[in-house]
């Protein structure tokens, strides 16, 4: 009877969270004092839930991400090579995609160190990443990030909280 999301997604006690066609009233909020993470307790219990990924071996592993971000916009190409897509319109439709954990970063996007307070999974766009290659977009915050554990079960490895929409269209880096 709990779920985790990004704090900046919002919500208040008494709001309703829908899961698989059932409405659950949010009753208690546990907001992290420093991180963009909130755990919500609900009335009732979910019919199923995701297990937590507990290993520290994420780098190089495939991930599956879910979100309700914006549509894919126009292709972004540099010298004829696909580099990704511009952001399109918002429609709130649930989407998913795959990527690979490229590294572990700090809150500013720099490589994490043993002293890093909050560690974030980082994924890069790869035009040869496969048919389901995806990246985050505005509105995806709070969605689940899953990694397949050694036992073959997909487990919750994180939640989405930020997407970098800034990109360059030239080799020199101008937007």
mmCIF file of C-alpha atoms in Angstrom:
data_model
loop_
_atom_site.group_PDB
_atom_site.id
_atom_site.type_symbol
_atom_site.label_atom_id
_atom_site.label_comp_id
_atom_site.label_asym_id
_atom_site.label_seq_id
_atom_site.Cartn_x
_atom_site.Cartn_y
_atom_site.Cartn_z
ATOM 1 C CA UNK A 1 0.000 0.000 0.000
ATOM 2 C CA UNK A 2 2.891 2.355 -0.827
ATOM 3 C CA UNK A 3 4.248 3.923 -3.998
ATOM 4 C CA UNK A 4 7.279 6.071 -4.686
ATOM 5 C CA UNK A 5 7.505 9.034 -7.029
ATOM 6 C CA UNK A 6 9.371 12.268 -7.646
ATOM 7 C CA UNK A 7 8.343 14.927 -5.111
ATOM 8 C CA UNK A 8 8.054 17.621 -7.753
ATOM 9 C CA UNK A 9 5.226 15.640 -9.399
ATOM 10 C CA UNK A 10 3.077 16.937 -6.561
ATOM 11 C CA UNK A 11 0.079 15.538 -4.743
ATOM 12 C CA UNK A 12 -1.539 15.960 -1.372
ATOM 13 C CA UNK A 13 -3.172 13.776 1.243
ATOM 14 C CA UNK A 14 -6.667 12.876 0.072
ATOM 15 C CA UNK A 15 -5.759 12.793 -3.625
ATOM 16 C CA UNK A 16 -6.584 9.642 -5.563
ATOM 17 C CA UNK A 17 -3.964 7.468 -7.273
ATOM 18 C CA UNK A 18 -5.273 5.101 -9.948
ATOM 19 C CA UNK A 19 -3.594 1.754 -10.586
ATOM 20 C CA UNK A 20 -4.983 -0.810 -13.021
ATOM 21 C CA UNK A 21 -8.430 0.723 -12.940
ATOM 22 C CA UNK A 22 -8.701 0.961 -9.149
ATOM 23 C CA UNK A 23 -8.625 4.228 -7.220
ATOM 24 C CA UNK A 24 -6.529 4.430 -4.056
ATOM 25 C CA UNK A 25 -6.740 7.413 -1.712
ATOM 26 C CA UNK A 26 -3.351 8.841 -0.664
ATOM 27 C CA UNK A 27 -3.297 8.935 3.152
ATOM 28 C CA UNK A 28 0.265 9.599 4.350
ATOM 29 C CA UNK A 29 3.199 11.377 2.710
ATOM 30 C CA UNK A 30 6.854 10.588 3.484
ATOM 31 C CA UNK A 31 8.875 13.275 1.704
ATOM 32 C CA UNK A 32 12.666 12.966 1.710
ATOM 33 C CA UNK A 33 14.127 16.137 3.281
ATOM 34 C CA UNK A 34 16.892 16.536 0.669
ATOM 35 C CA UNK A 35 16.065 14.400 -2.371
ATOM 36 C CA UNK A 36 13.302 14.672 -4.962
ATOM 37 C CA UNK A 37 11.618 11.506 -3.654
ATOM 38 C CA UNK A 38 8.304 10.975 -1.884
ATOM 39 C CA UNK A 39 6.778 7.737 -0.659
ATOM 40 C CA UNK A 40 2.992 7.751 -0.426
ATOM 41 C CA UNK A 41 0.908 5.405 1.702
ATOM 42 C CA UNK A 42 -2.541 4.521 0.385
ATOM 43 C CA UNK A 43 -5.838 3.174 1.629
ATOM 44 C CA UNK A 44 -6.024 -0.437 0.504
ATOM 45 C CA UNK A 45 -3.339 -2.608 -0.994
ATOM 46 C CA UNK A 46 -2.099 -2.998 -4.549
ATOM 47 C CA UNK A 47 -2.808 -6.366 -6.198
ATOM 48 C CA UNK A 48 0.886 -6.596 -7.112
ATOM 49 C CA UNK A 49 4.033 -4.527 -6.718
ATOM 50 C CA UNK A 50 7.581 -4.241 -8.011
ATOM 51 C CA UNK A 51 10.481 -5.653 -6.055
ATOM 52 C CA UNK A 52 13.440 -3.328 -5.413
ATOM 53 C CA UNK A 53 16.730 -3.784 -7.295
ATOM 54 C CA UNK A 54 19.314 -3.986 -4.508
ATOM 55 C CA UNK A 55 22.616 -4.596 -6.317
ATOM 56 C CA UNK A 56 25.252 -1.968 -7.187
ATOM 57 C CA UNK A 57 26.067 -3.245 -10.664
ATOM 58 C CA UNK A 58 23.750 -1.119 -12.827
ATOM 59 C CA UNK A 59 26.343 0.332 -15.234
ATOM 60 C CA UNK A 60 26.156 -1.432 -18.599
ATOM 61 C CA UNK A 61 22.815 -3.084 -17.862
ATOM 62 C CA UNK A 62 19.713 -2.591 -19.978
ATOM 63 C CA UNK A 63 16.911 -0.663 -18.369
ATOM 64 C CA UNK A 64 13.244 -0.213 -19.138
ATOM 65 C CA UNK A 65 11.713 3.154 -18.323
ATOM 66 C CA UNK A 66 8.077 4.258 -18.125
ATOM 67 C CA UNK A 67 6.644 7.750 -18.217
ATOM 68 C CA UNK A 68 3.817 9.996 -19.376
ATOM 69 C CA UNK A 69 5.998 12.579 -21.058
ATOM 70 C CA UNK A 70 5.628 14.427 -24.285
ATOM 71 C CA UNK A 71 5.435 13.012 -27.793
ATOM 72 C CA UNK A 72 8.443 12.601 -30.022
ATOM 73 C CA UNK A 73 9.009 15.667 -32.176
ATOM 74 C CA UNK A 74 11.112 16.214 -35.275
ATOM 75 C CA UNK A 75 14.366 14.287 -35.814
ATOM 76 C CA UNK A 76 17.585 16.012 -34.731
ATOM 77 C CA UNK A 77 20.425 15.181 -37.106
ATOM 78 C CA UNK A 78 24.027 16.321 -37.278
ATOM 79 C CA UNK A 79 25.844 15.729 -40.573
ATOM 80 C CA UNK A 80 23.039 13.372 -41.567
ATOM 81 C CA UNK A 81 23.385 11.221 -38.416
ATOM 82 C CA UNK A 82 20.353 10.799 -36.170
ATOM 83 C CA UNK A 83 21.114 12.254 -32.737
ATOM 84 C CA UNK A 84 17.602 12.036 -31.272
ATOM 85 C CA UNK A 85 14.321 13.874 -31.476
ATOM 86 C CA UNK A 86 13.089 17.279 -30.419
ATOM 87 C CA UNK A 87 10.309 17.331 -27.868
ATOM 88 C CA UNK A 88 6.780 17.364 -29.240
ATOM 89 C CA UNK A 89 3.404 18.010 -27.640
ATOM 90 C CA UNK A 90 2.265 16.810 -24.220
ATOM 91 C CA UNK A 91 -0.488 14.194 -24.220
ATOM 92 C CA UNK A 92 -0.085 12.271 -20.918
ATOM 93 C CA UNK A 93 -0.032 8.865 -22.617
ATOM 94 C CA UNK A 94 1.965 6.140 -20.859
ATOM 95 C CA UNK A 95 5.033 5.147 -22.886
ATOM 96 C CA UNK A 96 8.008 2.889 -22.321
ATOM 97 C CA UNK A 97 11.405 2.358 -23.821
ATOM 98 C CA UNK A 98 14.801 0.783 -23.316
ATOM 99 C CA UNK A 99 18.281 2.121 -22.808
ATOM 100 C CA UNK A 100 21.539 1.165 -21.103
ATOM 101 C CA UNK A 101 22.872 2.573 -17.845
ATOM 102 C CA UNK A 102 25.867 4.616 -19.022
ATOM 103 C CA UNK A 103 27.029 5.700 -15.584
ATOM 104 C CA UNK A 104 26.185 6.842 -12.090
ATOM 105 C CA UNK A 105 26.022 10.605 -11.617
ATOM 106 C CA UNK A 106 25.587 13.110 -8.847
ATOM 107 C CA UNK A 107 22.705 15.587 -8.708
ATOM 108 C CA UNK A 108 24.578 17.903 -11.119
ATOM 109 C CA UNK A 109 25.227 15.189 -13.715
ATOM 110 C CA UNK A 110 28.901 14.756 -12.812
ATOM 111 C CA UNK A 111 30.316 11.260 -12.211
ATOM 112 C CA UNK A 112 29.429 10.004 -8.746
ATOM 113 C CA UNK A 113 32.148 9.425 -6.160
ATOM 114 C CA UNK A 114 32.039 7.415 -2.923
ATOM 115 C CA UNK A 115 31.102 10.690 -1.176
ATOM 116 C CA UNK A 116 28.181 11.504 -3.505
ATOM 117 C CA UNK A 117 25.079 11.975 -1.375
ATOM 118 C CA UNK A 118 22.497 11.099 -4.051
ATOM 119 C CA UNK A 119 23.414 8.822 -6.909
ATOM 120 C CA UNK A 120 21.480 8.911 -10.171
ATOM 121 C CA UNK A 121 21.422 6.440 -13.048
ATOM 122 C CA UNK A 122 22.464 8.087 -16.323
ATOM 123 C CA UNK A 123 21.552 6.897 -19.812
ATOM 124 C CA UNK A 124 22.647 8.363 -23.137
ATOM 125 C CA UNK A 125 20.842 8.315 -26.476
ATOM 126 C CA UNK A 126 22.385 5.872 -28.948
ATOM 127 C CA UNK A 127 20.938 5.925 -32.478
ATOM 128 C CA UNK A 128 22.033 2.280 -32.837
ATOM 129 C CA UNK A 129 20.559 1.290 -29.465
ATOM 130 C CA UNK A 130 17.814 -0.850 -30.920
ATOM 131 C CA UNK A 131 14.179 -0.478 -31.926
ATOM 132 C CA UNK A 132 13.020 0.538 -28.429
ATOM 133 C CA UNK A 133 15.829 3.029 -27.664
ATOM 134 C CA UNK A 134 14.311 5.744 -25.512
ATOM 135 C CA UNK A 135 15.192 8.703 -23.420
ATOM 136 C CA UNK A 136 13.263 10.814 -20.960
ATOM 137 C CA UNK A 137 11.238 13.872 -21.836
ATOM 138 C CA UNK A 138 9.339 16.524 -19.941
ATOM 139 C CA UNK A 139 6.455 14.946 -18.012
ATOM 140 C CA UNK A 140 8.147 11.562 -17.475
ATOM 141 C CA UNK A 141 9.060 12.382 -13.857
ATOM 142 C CA UNK A 142 7.989 9.839 -11.288
ATOM 143 C CA UNK A 143 7.928 6.907 -13.717
ATOM 144 C CA UNK A 144 9.649 3.637 -12.898
ATOM 145 C CA UNK A 145 13.087 2.526 -14.064
ATOM 146 C CA UNK A 146 13.509 -1.252 -14.089
ATOM 147 C CA UNK A 147 16.574 -3.487 -14.401
ATOM 148 C CA UNK A 148 16.503 -7.246 -14.785
ATOM 149 C CA UNK A 149 18.090 -8.879 -11.742
ATOM 150 C CA UNK A 150 20.256 -12.015 -11.818
ATOM 151 C CA UNK A 151 17.150 -14.060 -10.990
ATOM 152 C CA UNK A 152 15.506 -12.892 -14.255
ATOM 153 C CA UNK A 153 12.959 -10.653 -12.498
ATOM 154 C CA UNK A 154 12.611 -7.001 -13.571
ATOM 155 C CA UNK A 155 12.999 -4.885 -10.429
ATOM 156 C CA UNK A 156 12.549 -1.220 -9.618
ATOM 157 C CA UNK A 157 15.992 0.416 -9.818
ATOM 158 C CA UNK A 158 14.872 4.036 -9.670
ATOM 159 C CA UNK A 159 12.311 6.629 -10.563
ATOM 160 C CA UNK A 160 12.605 9.248 -13.242
ATOM 161 C CA UNK A 161 13.230 12.793 -12.081
ATOM 162 C CA UNK A 162 14.961 14.779 -14.817
ATOM 163 C CA UNK A 163 15.525 14.911 -18.539
ATOM 164 C CA UNK A 164 18.110 17.030 -20.282
ATOM 165 C CA UNK A 165 16.359 18.671 -23.213
ATOM 166 C CA UNK A 166 19.290 20.818 -24.191
ATOM 167 C CA UNK A 167 21.186 19.598 -27.211
ATOM 168 C CA UNK A 168 23.456 20.948 -29.892
ATOM 169 C CA UNK A 169 22.853 20.879 -33.610
ATOM 170 C CA UNK A 170 26.450 21.617 -34.580
ATOM 171 C CA UNK A 171 29.767 20.022 -33.734
ATOM 172 C CA UNK A 172 30.791 23.232 -31.942
ATOM 173 C CA UNK A 173 27.888 22.968 -29.536
ATOM 174 C CA UNK A 174 25.658 25.863 -30.540
ATOM 175 C CA UNK A 175 21.968 25.176 -30.077
#
